Each structure stands twice: as structure tokens, then as C-alpha cells.
mmCIF file of N, CA and C and ligand atoms in Angstrom:
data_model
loop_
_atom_site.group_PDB
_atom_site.id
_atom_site.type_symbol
_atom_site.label_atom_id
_atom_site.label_comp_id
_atom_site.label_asym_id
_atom_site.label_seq_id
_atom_site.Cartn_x
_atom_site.Cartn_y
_atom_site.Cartn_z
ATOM 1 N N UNK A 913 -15.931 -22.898 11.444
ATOM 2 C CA UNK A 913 -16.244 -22.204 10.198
ATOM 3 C C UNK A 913 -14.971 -21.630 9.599
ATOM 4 N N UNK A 914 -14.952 -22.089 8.648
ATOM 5 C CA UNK A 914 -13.461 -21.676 7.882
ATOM 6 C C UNK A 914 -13.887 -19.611 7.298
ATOM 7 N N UNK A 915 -12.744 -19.084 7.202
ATOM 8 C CA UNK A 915 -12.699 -17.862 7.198
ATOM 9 C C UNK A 915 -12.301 -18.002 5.603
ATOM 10 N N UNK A 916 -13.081 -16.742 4.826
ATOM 11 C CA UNK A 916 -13.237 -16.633 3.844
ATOM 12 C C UNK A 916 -12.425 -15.217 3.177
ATOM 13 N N UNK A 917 -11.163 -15.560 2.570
ATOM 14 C CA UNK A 917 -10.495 -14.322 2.195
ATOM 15 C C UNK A 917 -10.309 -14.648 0.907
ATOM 16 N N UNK A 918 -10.768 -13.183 -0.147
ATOM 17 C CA UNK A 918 -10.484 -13.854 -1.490
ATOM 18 C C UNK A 918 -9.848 -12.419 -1.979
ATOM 19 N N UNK A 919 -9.491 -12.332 -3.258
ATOM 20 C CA UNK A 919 -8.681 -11.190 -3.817
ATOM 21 C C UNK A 919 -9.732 -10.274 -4.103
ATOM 22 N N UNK A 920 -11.277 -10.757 -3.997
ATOM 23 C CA UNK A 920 -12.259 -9.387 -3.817
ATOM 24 C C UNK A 920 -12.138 -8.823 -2.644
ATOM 25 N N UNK A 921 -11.791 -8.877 -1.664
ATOM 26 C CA UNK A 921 -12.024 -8.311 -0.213
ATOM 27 C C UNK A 921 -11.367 -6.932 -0.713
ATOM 28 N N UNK A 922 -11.712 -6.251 -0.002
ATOM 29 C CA UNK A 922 -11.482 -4.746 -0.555
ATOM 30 C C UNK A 922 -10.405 -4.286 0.959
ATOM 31 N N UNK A 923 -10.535 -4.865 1.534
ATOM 32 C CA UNK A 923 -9.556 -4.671 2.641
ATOM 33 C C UNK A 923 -8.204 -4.721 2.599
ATOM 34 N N UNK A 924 -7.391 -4.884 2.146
ATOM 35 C CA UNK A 924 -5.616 -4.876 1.999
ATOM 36 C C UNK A 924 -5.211 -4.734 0.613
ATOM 37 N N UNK A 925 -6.003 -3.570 -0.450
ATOM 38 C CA UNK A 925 -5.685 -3.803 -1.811
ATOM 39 C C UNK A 925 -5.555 -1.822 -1.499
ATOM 40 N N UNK A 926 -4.282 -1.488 -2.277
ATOM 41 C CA UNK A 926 -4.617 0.038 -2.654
ATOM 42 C C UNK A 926 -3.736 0.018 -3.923
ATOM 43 N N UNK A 927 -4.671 0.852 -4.527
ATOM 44 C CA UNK A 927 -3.984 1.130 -5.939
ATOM 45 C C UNK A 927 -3.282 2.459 -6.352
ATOM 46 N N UNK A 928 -2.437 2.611 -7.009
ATOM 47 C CA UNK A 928 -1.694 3.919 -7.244
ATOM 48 C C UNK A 928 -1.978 4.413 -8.862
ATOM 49 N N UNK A 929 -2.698 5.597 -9.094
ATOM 50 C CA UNK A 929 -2.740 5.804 -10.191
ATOM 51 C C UNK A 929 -3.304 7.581 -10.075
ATOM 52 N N UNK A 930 -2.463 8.288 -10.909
ATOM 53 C CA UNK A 930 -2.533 9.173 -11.342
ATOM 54 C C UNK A 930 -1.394 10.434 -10.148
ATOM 55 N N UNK A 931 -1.137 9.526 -9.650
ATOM 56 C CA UNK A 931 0.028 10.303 -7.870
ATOM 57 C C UNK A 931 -0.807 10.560 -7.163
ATOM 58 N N UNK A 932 -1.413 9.202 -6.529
ATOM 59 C CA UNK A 932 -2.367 9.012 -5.507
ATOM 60 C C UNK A 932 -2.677 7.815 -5.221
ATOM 61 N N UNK A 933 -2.523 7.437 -3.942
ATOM 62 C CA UNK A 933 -2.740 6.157 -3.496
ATOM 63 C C UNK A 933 -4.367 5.928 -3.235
ATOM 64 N N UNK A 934 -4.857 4.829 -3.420
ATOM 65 C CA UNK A 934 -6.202 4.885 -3.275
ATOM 66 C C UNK A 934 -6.879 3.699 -2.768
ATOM 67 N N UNK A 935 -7.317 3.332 -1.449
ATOM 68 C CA UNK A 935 -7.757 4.639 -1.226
ATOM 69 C C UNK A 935 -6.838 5.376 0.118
ATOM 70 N N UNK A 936 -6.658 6.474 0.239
ATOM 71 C CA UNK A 936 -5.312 7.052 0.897
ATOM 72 C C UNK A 936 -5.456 6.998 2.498
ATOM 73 N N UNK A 937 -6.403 6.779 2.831
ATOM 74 C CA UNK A 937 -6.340 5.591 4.224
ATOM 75 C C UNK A 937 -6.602 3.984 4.039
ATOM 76 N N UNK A 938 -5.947 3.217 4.461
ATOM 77 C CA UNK A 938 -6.607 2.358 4.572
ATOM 78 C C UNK A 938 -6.807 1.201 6.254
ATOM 79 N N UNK A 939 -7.351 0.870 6.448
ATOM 80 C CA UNK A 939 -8.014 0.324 7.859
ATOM 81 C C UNK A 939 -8.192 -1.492 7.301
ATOM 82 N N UNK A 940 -7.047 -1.946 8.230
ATOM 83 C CA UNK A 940 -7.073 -3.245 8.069
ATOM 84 C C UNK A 940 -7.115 -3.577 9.715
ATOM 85 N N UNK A 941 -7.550 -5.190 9.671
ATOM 86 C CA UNK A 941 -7.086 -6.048 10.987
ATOM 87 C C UNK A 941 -5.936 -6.214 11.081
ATOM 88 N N UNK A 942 -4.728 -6.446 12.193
ATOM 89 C CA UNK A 942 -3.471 -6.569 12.511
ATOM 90 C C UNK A 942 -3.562 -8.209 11.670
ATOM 91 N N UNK A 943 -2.088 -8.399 11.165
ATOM 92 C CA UNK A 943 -2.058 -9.815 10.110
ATOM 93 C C UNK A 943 -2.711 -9.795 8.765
ATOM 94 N N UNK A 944 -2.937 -8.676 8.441
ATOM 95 C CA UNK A 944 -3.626 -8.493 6.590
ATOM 96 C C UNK A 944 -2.462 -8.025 6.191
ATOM 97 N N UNK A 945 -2.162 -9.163 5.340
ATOM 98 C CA UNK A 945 -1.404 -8.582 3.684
ATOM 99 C C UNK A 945 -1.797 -7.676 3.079
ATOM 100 N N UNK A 946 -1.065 -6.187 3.034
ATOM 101 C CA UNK A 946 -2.032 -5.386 2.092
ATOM 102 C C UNK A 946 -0.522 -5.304 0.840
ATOM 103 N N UNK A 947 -1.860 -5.503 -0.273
ATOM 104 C CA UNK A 947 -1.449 -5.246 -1.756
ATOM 105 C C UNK A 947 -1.008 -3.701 -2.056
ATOM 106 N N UNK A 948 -0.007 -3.304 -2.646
ATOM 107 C CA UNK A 948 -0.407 -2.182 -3.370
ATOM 108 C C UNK A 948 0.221 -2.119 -5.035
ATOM 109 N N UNK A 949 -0.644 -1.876 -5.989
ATOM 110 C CA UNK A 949 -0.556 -2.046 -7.566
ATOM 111 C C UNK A 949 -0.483 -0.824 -7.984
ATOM 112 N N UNK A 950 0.360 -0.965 -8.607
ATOM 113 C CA UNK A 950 0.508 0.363 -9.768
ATOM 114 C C UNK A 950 -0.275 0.325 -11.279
ATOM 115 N N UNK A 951 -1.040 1.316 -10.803
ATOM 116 C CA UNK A 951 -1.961 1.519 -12.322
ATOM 117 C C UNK A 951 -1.792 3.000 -12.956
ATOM 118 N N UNK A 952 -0.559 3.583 -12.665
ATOM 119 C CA UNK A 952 -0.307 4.580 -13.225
ATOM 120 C C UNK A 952 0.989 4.353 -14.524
ATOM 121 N N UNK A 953 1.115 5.082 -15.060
ATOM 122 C CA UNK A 953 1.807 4.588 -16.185
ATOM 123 C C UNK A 953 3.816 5.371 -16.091
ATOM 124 N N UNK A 954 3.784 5.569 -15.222
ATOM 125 C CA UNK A 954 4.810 5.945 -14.773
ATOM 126 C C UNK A 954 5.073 5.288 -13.330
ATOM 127 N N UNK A 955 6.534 4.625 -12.843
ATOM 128 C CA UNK A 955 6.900 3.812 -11.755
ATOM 129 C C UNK A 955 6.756 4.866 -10.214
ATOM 130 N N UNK A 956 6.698 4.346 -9.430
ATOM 131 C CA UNK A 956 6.445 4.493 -7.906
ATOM 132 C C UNK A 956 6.469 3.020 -7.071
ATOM 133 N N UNK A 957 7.316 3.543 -5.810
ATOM 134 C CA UNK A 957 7.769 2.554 -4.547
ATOM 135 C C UNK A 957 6.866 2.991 -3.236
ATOM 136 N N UNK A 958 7.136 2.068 -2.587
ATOM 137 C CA UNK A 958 6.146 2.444 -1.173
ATOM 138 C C UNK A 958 7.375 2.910 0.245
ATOM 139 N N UNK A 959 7.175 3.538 0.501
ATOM 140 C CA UNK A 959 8.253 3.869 1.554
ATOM 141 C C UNK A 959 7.402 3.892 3.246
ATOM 142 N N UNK A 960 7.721 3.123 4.084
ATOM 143 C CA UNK A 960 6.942 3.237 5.449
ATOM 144 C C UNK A 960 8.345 2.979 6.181
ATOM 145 N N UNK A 961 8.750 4.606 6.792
ATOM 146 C CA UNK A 961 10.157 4.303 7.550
ATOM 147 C C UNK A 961 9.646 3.756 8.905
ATOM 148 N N UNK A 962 8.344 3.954 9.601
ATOM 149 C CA UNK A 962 8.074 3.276 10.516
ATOM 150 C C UNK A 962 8.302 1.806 10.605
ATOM 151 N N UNK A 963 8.099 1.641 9.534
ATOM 152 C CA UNK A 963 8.114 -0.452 9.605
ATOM 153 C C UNK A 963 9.602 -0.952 8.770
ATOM 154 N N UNK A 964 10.691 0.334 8.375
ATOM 155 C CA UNK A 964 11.575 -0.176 7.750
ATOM 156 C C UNK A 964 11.363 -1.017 6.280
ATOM 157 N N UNK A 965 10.020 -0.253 5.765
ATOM 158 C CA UNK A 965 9.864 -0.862 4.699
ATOM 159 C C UNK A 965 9.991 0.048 3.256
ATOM 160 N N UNK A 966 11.071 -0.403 2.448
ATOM 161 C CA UNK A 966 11.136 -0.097 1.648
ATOM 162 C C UNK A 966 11.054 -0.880 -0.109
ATOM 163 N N UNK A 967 10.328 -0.648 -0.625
ATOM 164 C CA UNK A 967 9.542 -1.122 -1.875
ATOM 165 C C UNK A 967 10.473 -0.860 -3.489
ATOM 166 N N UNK A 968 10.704 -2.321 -4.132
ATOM 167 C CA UNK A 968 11.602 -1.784 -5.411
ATOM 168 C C UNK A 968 10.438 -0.784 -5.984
ATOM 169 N N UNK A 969 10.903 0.064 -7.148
ATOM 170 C CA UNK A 969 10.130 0.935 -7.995
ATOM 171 C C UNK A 969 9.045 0.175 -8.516
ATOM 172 N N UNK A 970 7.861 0.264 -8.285
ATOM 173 C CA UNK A 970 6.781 -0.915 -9.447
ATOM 174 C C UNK A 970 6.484 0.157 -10.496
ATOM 175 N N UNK A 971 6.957 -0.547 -11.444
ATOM 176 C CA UNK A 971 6.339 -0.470 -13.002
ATOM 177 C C UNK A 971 4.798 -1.112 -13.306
ATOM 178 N N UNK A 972 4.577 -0.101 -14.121
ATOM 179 C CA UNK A 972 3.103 -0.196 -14.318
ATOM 180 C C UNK A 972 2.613 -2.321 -14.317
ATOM 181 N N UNK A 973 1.383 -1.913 -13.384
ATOM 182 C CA UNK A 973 0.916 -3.564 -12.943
ATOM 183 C C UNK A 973 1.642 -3.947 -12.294
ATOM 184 N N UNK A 974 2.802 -3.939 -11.771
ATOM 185 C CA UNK A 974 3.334 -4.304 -10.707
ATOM 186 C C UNK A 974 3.111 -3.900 -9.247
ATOM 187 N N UNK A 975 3.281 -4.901 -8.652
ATOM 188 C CA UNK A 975 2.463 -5.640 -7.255
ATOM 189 C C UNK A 975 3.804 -5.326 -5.919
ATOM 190 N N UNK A 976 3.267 -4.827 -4.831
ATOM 191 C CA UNK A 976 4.110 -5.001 -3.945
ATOM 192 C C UNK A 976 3.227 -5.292 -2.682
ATOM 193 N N UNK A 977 3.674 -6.436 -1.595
ATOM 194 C CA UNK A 977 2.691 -7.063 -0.689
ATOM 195 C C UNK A 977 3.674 -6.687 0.857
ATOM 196 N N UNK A 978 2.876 -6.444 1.871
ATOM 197 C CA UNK A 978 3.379 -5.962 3.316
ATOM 198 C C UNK A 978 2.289 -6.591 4.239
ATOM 199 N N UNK A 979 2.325 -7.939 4.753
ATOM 200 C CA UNK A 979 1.698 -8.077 5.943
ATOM 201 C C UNK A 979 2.051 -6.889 7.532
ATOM 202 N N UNK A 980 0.963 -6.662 7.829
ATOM 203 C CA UNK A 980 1.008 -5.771 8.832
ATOM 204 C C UNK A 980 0.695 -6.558 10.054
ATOM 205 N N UNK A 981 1.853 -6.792 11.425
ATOM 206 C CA UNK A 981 1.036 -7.237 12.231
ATOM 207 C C UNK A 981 1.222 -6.561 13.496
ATOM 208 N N UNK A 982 1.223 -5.945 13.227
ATOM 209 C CA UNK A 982 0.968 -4.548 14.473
ATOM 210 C C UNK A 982 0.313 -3.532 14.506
ATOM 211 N N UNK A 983 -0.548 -3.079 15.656
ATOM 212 C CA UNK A 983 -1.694 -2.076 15.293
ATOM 213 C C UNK A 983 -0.910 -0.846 15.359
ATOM 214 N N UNK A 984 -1.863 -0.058 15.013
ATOM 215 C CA UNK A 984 -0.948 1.088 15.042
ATOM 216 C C UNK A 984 -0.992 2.169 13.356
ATOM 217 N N UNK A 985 -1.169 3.577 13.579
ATOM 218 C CA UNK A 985 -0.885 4.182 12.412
ATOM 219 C C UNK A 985 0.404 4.280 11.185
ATOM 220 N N UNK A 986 -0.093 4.212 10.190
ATOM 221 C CA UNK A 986 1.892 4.049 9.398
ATOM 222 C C UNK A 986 1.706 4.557 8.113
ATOM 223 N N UNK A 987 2.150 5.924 8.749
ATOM 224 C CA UNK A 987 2.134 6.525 7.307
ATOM 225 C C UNK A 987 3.125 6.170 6.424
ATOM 226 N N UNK A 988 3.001 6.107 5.121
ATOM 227 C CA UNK A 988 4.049 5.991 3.764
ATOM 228 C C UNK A 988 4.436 7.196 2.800
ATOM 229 N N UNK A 989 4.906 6.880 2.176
ATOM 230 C CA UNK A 989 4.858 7.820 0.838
ATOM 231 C C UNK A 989 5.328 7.149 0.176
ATOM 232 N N UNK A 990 5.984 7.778 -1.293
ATOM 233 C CA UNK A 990 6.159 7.208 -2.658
ATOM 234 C C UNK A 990 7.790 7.539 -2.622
ATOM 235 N N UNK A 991 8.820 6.832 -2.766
ATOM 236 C CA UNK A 991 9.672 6.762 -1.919
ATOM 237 C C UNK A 991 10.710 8.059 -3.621
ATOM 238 N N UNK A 992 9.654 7.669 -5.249
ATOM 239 C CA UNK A 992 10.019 8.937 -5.852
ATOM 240 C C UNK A 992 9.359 9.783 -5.734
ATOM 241 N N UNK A 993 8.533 9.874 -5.202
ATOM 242 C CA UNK A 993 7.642 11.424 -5.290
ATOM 243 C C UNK A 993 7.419 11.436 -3.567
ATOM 244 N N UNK A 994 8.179 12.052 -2.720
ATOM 245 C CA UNK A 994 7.736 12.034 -1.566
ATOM 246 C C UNK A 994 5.952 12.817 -1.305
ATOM 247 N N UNK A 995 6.032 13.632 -2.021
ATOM 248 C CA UNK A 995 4.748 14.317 -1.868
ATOM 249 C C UNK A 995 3.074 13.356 -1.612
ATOM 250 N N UNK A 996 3.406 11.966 -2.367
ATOM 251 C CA UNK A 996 2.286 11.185 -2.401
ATOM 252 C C UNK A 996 2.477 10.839 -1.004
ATOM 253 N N UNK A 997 1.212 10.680 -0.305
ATOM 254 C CA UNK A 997 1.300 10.513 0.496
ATOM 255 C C UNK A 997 0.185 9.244 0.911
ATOM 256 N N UNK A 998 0.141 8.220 2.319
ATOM 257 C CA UNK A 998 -0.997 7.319 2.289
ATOM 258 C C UNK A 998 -0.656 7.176 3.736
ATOM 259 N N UNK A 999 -1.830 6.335 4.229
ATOM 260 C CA UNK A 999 -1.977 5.717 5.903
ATOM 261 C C UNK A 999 -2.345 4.570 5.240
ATOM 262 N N UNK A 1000 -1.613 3.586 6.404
ATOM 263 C CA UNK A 1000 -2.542 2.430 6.678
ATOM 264 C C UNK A 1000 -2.660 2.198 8.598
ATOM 265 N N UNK A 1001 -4.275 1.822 8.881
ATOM 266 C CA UNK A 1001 -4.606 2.117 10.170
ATOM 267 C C UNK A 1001 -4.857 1.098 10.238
ATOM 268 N N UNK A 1002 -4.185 -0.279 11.565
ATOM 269 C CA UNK A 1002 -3.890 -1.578 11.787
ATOM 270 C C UNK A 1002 -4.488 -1.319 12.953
ATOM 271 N N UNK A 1003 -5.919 -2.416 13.444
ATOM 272 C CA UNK A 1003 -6.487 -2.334 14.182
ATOM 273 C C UNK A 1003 -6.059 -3.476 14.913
ATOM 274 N N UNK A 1004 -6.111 -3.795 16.389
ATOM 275 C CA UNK A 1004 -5.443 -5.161 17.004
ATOM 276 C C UNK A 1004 -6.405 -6.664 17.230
HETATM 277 CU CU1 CU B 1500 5.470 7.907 -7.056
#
């Protein structure tokens, strides 16, 4: 049975709008691409020093993608506004 992943799955998508990631946990399987889009009208980056990941600034509608393949908690923030804050929780 072929496995069915489409850009509705609500699982590896968080959106940023208003200086808030949403939704500000998120709980994926280890190996999900998670999306994160900017729908705020002012730019923000994703910062996860755990995974050495650092994100150019996205301008509004702009897309930044992070396969996760390790379980494990990882918090981020907004690498201009440290205050925003998000999890993503990678199950194995
Ligand atoms: Cu920001």
C-alpha cells in the first residue's frame, strides 16, 4: 500500500503570522519535512541551534523546509525576534 502524503497533511506545515508560530508545538514522525511560511507581513527566520539550523529572513509567503530525522525535542525561535518562540517534537 503506497503511503499517502499530500500538502493537506497538517503534520509538518507551521505558519508564522502576527509573532507567533503556529501551531507553537508541533509533533511530527522522525523523516517529515516540516514547512514553515510566513504570513505575517513583516520578515522572520527560523533559528534551531540544536540542529545547526539557520533560516534566510522569509519575506512575506516565503517558505522555508527542514526534514527532521531525529527524535527528540528542538526548540527554535525567530532568529529577529528571539522572543518568538516554537517546538518541534520528533517522534522515532
Ligand atoms: Cu520574527
Amino acid at each position: 500500500m503506497a503511503v499517502r502524503v499530500s500538502r493537506a497533511d497538517a503534520g509538518g506545515a507551521v505558519t508564522v503570522d502576527n509573532f507567533t508560530f503556529v501551531p507553537p508545538v508541533l509533533r511530527v514522525k522522525a523523516g517529515t519535512t516540516v514547512t514553515w511560511t510566513n504570513h505575517d507581513d513583516i520578515p522572520h527566520s527560523i533559528v534551531c541551534p540544536a540542529l545547526n539550523v539557520h533560516s534566510h529572513a522569509l519575506d512575506t509567503n516565503d517558505a522555508f523546509n527542514f526534514t527532521f530525522t531525529q527524535a527528540g525535542t528542538f526548540a527554535y525561535v525567530c532568529g529577529l525576534h528571539p522572543f518568538m518562540h516554537g517546538q518541534v517534537v520528533v517522534s522515532g
